[in-house]
mmCIF file of C-alpha atoms in Angstrom:
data_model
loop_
_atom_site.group_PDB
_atom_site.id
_atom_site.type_symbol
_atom_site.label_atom_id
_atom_site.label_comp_id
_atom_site.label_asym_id
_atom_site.label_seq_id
_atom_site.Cartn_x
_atom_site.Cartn_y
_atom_site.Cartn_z
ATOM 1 C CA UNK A 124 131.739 125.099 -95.799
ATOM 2 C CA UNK A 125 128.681 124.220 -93.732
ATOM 3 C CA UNK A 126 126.208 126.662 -92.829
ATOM 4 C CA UNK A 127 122.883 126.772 -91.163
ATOM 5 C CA UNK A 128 121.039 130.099 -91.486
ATOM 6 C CA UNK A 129 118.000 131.032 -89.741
ATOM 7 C CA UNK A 130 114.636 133.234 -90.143
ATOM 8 C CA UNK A 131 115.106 136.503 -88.239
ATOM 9 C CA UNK A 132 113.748 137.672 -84.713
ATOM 10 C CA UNK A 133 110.099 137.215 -84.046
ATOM 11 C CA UNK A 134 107.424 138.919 -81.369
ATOM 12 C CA UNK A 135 103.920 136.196 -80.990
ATOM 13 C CA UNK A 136 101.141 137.107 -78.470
ATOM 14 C CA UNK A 137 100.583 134.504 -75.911
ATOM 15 C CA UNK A 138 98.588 131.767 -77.865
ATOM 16 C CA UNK A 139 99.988 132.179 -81.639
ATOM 17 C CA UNK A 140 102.318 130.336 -83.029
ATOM 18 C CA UNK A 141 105.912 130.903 -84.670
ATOM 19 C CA UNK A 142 107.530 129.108 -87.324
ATOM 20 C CA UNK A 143 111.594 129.351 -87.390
ATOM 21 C CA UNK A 144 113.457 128.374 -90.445
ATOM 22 C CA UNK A 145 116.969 126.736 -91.059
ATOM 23 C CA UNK A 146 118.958 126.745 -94.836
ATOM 24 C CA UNK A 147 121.397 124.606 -95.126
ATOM 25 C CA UNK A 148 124.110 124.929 -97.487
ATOM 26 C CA UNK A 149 127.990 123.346 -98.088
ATOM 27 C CA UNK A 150 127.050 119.639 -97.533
ATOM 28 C CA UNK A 151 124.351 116.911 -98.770
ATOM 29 C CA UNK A 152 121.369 117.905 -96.723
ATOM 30 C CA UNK A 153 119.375 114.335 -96.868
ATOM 31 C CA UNK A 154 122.675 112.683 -95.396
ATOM 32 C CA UNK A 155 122.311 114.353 -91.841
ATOM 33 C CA UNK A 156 119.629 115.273 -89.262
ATOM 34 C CA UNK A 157 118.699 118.495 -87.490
ATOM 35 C CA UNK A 158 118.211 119.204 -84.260
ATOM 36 C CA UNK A 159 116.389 122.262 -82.779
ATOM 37 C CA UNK A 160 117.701 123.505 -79.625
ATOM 38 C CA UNK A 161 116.608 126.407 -77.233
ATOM 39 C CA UNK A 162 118.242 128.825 -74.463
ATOM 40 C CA UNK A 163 115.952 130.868 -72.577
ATOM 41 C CA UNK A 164 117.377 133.927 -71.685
ATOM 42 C CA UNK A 165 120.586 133.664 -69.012
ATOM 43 C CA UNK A 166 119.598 129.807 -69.048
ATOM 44 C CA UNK A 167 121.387 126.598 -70.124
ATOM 45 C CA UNK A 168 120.305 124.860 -73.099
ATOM 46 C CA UNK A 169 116.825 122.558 -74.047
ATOM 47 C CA UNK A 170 116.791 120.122 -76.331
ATOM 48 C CA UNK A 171 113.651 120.675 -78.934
ATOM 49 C CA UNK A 172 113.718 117.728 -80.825
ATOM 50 C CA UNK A 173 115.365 116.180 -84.154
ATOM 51 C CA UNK A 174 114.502 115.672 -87.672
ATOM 52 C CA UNK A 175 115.991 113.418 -89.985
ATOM 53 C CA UNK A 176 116.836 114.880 -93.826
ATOM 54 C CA UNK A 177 116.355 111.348 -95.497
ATOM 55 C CA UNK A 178 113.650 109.855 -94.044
ATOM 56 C CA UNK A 179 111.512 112.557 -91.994
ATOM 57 C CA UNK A 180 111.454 110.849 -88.949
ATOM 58 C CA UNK A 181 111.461 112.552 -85.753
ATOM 59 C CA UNK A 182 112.013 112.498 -82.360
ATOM 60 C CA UNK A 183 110.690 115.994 -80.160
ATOM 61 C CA UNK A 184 111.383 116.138 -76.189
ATOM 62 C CA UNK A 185 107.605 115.032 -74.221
ATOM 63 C CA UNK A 186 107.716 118.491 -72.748
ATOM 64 C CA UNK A 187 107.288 119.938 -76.294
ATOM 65 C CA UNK A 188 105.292 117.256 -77.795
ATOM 66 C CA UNK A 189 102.044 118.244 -79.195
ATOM 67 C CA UNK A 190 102.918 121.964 -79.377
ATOM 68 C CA UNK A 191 105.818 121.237 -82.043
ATOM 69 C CA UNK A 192 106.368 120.510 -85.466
ATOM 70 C CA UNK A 193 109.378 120.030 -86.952
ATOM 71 C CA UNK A 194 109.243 119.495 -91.097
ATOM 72 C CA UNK A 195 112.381 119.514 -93.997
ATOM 73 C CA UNK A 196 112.137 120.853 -97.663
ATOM 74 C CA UNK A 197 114.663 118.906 -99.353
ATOM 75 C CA UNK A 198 114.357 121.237 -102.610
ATOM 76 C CA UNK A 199 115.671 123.818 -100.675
ATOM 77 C CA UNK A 200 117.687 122.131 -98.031
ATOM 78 C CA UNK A 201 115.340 123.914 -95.453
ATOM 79 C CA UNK A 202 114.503 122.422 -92.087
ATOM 80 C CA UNK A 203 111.225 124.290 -90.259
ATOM 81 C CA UNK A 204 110.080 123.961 -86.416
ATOM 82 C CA UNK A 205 106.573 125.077 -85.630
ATOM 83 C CA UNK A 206 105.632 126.036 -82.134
ATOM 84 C CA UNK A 207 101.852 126.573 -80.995
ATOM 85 C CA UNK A 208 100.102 127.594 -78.472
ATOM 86 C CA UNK A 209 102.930 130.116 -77.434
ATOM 87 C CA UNK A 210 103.561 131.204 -73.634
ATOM 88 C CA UNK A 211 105.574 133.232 -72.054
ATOM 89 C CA UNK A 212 108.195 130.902 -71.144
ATOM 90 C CA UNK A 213 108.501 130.177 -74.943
ATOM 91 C CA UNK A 214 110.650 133.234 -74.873
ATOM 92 C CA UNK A 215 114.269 131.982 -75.612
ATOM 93 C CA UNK A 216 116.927 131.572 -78.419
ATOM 94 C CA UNK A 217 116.040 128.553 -80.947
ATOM 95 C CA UNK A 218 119.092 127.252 -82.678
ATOM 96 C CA UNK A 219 119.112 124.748 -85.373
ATOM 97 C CA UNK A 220 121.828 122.538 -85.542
ATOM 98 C CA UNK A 221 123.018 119.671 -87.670
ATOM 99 C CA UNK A 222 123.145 115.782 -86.411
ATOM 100 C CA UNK A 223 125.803 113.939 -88.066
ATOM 101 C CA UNK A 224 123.512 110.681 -87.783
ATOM 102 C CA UNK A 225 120.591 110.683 -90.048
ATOM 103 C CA UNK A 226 119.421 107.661 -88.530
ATOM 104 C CA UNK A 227 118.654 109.331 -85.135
ATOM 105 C CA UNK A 228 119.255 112.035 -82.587
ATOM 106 C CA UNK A 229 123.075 111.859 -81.006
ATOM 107 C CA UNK A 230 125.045 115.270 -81.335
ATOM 108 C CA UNK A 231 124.978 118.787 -82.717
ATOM 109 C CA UNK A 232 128.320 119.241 -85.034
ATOM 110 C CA UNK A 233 127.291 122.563 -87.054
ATOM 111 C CA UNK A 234 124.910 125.266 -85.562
ATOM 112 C CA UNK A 235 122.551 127.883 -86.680
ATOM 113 C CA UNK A 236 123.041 131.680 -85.725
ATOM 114 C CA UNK A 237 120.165 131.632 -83.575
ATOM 115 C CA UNK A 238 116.155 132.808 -83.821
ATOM 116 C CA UNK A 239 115.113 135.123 -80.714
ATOM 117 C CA UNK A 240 111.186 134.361 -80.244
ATOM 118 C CA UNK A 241 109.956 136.726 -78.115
ATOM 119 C CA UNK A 242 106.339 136.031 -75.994
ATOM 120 C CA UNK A 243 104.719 138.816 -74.895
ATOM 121 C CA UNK A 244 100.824 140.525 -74.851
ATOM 122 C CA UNK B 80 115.027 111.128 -68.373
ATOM 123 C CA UNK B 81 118.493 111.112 -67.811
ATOM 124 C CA UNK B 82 119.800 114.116 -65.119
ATOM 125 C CA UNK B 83 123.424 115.866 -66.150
ATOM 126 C CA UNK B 84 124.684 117.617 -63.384
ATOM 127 C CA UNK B 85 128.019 120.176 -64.001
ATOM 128 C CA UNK B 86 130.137 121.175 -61.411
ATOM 129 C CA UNK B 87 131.478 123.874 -60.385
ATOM 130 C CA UNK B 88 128.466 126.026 -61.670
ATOM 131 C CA UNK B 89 131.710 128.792 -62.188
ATOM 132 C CA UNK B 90 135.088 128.825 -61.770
ATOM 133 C CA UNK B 91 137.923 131.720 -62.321
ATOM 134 C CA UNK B 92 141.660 130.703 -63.493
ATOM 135 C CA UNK B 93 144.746 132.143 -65.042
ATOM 136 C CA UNK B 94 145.986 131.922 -68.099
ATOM 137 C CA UNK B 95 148.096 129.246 -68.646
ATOM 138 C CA UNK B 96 146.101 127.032 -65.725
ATOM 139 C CA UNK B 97 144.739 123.365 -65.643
ATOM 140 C CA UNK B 98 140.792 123.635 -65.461
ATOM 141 C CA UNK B 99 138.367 120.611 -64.569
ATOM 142 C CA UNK B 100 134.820 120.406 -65.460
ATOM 143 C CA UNK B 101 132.909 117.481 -64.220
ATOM 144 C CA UNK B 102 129.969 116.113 -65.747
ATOM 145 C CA UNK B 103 128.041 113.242 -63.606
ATOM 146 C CA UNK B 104 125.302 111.669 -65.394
ATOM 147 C CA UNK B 105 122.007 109.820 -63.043
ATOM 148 C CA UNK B 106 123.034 106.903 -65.013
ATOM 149 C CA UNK B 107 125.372 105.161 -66.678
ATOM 150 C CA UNK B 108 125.733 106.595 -70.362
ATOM 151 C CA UNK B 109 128.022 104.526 -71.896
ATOM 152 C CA UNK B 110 130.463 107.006 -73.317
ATOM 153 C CA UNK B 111 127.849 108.636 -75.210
ATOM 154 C CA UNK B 112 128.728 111.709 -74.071
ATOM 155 C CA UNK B 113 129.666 115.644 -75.871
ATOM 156 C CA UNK B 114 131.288 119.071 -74.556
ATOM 157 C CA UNK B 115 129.949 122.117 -76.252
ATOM 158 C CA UNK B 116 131.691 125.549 -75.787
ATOM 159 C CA UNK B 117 129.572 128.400 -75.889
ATOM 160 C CA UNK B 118 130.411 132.398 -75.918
ATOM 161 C CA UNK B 119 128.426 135.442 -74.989
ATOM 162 C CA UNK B 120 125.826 135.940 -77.711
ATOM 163 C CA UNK B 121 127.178 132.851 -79.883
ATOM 164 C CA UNK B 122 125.690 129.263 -81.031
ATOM 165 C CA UNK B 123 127.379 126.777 -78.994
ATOM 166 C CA UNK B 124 130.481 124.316 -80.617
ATOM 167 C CA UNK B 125 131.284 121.438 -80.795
ATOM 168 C CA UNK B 126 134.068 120.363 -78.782
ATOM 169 C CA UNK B 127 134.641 116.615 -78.080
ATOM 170 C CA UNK B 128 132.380 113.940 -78.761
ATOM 171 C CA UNK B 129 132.523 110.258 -77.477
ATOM 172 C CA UNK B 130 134.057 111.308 -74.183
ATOM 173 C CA UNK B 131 137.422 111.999 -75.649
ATOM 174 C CA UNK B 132 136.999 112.607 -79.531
ATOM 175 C CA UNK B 133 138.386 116.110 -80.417
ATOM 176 C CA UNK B 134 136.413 117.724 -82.719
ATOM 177 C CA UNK B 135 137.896 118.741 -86.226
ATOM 178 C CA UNK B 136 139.258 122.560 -85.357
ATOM 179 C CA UNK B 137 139.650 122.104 -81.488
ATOM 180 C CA UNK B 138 142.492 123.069 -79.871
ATOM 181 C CA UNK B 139 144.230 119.836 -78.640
ATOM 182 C CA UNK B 140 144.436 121.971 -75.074
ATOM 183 C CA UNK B 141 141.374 120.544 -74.562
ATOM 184 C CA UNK B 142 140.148 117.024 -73.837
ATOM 185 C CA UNK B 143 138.272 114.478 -72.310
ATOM 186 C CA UNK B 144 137.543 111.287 -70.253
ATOM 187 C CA UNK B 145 135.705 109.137 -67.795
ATOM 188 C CA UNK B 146 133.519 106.421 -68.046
ATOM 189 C CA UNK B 147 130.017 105.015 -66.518
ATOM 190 C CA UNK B 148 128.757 107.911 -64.801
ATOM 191 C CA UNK B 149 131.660 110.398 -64.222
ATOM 192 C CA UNK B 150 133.189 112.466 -67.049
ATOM 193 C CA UNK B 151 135.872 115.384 -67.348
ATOM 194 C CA UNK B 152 136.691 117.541 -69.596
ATOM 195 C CA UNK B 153 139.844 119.288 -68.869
ATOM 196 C CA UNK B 154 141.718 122.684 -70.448
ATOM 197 C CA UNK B 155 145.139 122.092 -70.097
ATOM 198 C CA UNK B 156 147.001 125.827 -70.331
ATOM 199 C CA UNK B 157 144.002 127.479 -70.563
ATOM 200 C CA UNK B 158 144.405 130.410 -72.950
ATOM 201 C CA UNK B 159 142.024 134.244 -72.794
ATOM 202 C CA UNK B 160 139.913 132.823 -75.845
ATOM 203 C CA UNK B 161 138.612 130.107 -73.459
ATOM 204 C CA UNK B 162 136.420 132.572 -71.466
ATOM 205 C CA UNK B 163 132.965 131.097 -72.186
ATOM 206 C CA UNK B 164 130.446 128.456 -71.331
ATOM 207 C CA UNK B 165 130.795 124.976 -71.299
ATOM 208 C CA UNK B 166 128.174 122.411 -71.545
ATOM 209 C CA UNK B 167 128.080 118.333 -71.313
ATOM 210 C CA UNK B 168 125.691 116.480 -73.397
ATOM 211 C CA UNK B 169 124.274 113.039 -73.350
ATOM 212 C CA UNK B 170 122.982 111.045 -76.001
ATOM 213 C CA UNK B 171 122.841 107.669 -74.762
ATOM 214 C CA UNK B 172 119.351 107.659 -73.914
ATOM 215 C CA UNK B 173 118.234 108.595 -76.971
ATOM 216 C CA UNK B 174 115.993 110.378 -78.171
ATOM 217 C CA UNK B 175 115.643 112.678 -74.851
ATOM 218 C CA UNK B 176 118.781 114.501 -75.112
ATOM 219 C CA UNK B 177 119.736 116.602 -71.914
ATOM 220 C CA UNK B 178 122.721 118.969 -71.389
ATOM 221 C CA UNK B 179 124.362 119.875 -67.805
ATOM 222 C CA UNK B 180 123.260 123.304 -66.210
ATOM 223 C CA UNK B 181 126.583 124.377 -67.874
ATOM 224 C CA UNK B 182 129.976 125.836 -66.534
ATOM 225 C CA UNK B 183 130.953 129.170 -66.720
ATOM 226 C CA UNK B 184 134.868 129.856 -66.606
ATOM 227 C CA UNK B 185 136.342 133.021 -66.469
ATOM 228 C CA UNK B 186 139.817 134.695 -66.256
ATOM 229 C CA UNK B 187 141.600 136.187 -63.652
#
């Protein structure tokens, strides 16, 4: 069966920078794309950005962009997002989640447990 | 980008009730639109996708429509399992995804 399994909880100081991971398992990783997705706490839900397995191509939302890096290992069906420059508002729940496209960004059909990045000095 | 705007922000029903989420988009989407359920503590699922395309696993309780700018979904008798979070999607204007401020129903 499909499964996306994250990195575990992480604390960053204002300024540093966190890098959440995302293993795929129980389907052909370079077929699909993955999307990263946060919820700050009590909020609604932000779209990160997206990935695609085959190709590398992304796509990450402009209020994001230049703070975030999103990369794949295909060797070990791994997807990685990288977020600098960390603030306090950075606090939330990142999810990964899996695109059935791998052409480009449309839906989320599988989804990771969930990576609580915490912000605080 | 495009605006998704849920409403109600809450609602409470019975069990065994009709519920009606509305999802209005700031422009037309084309159909490209998804429902996500999501629990307390839990990754959101997948729900419908398409407007109306039930997800493998769903409950066929649950379903949607619409068209341009206006979509539903609706839980037809809604069971205690369906306490949660419910969220519209849009990925016509890709790639800036949004999601609707969500919908929280509950049960009396």
């Amino acid at each position: 069966q499909v499964q996306l399994v994250q990195s575990g909880a992480e604390v960053r100081k204002p300024g540093a920078s966190v890098k959440v991971s995302c293993q795929a398992s129980g389907y052909a990783f370079t077929n699909y794309g993955i999307h990263w997705v946060r919820q700050a706490p009590g909020q609604g839900l932000e779209w990160m950005g997206w990935i695609s397995a085959y190709n590398g191509n992304t796509n990450y939302a402009q209020r994001i962009q230049g703070r975030v890096t999103m990369t794949t290992d295909t060797s070990t069906n791994t997807a990685y997002m990288d977020l600098r420059g960390l603030k306090s508002d950075d606090t939330a729940v990142y999810f990964c989640a899996r695109d059935p496209s791998r052409l480009g960004p449309t839906i989320f059909d599988y989804w990771g447990q969930g990576t609580l990045v915490t912000v605080s000095s | 980008d495009i605006q998704m705007t849920q409403s109600p922000a809450s609602l409470s029903a019975s069990v065994g009730d009709t519920v009606t989420i509305t999802c209005r988009a700031s422009q037309a989407i084309s159909n490209s639109l998804a429902w996500y359920q999501q629990k307390p503590g839990k990754a959101p699922n997948l729900l419908l996708y398409a407007v109306s395309g039930l997800q493998s696993g769903v409950p066929s309780r649950f379903s949607g429509s619409g068209s341009g700018t206006d979509y539903t979904l609706t839980i037809t008798s809604l069971q205690p399992e369906d306490c949660a979070t419910y969220y519209c999607q849009q990925y016509y204007d890709t790639p800036a995804l949004t999601f609707g401020g969500g919908t929280t129903v509950e049960i009396k």
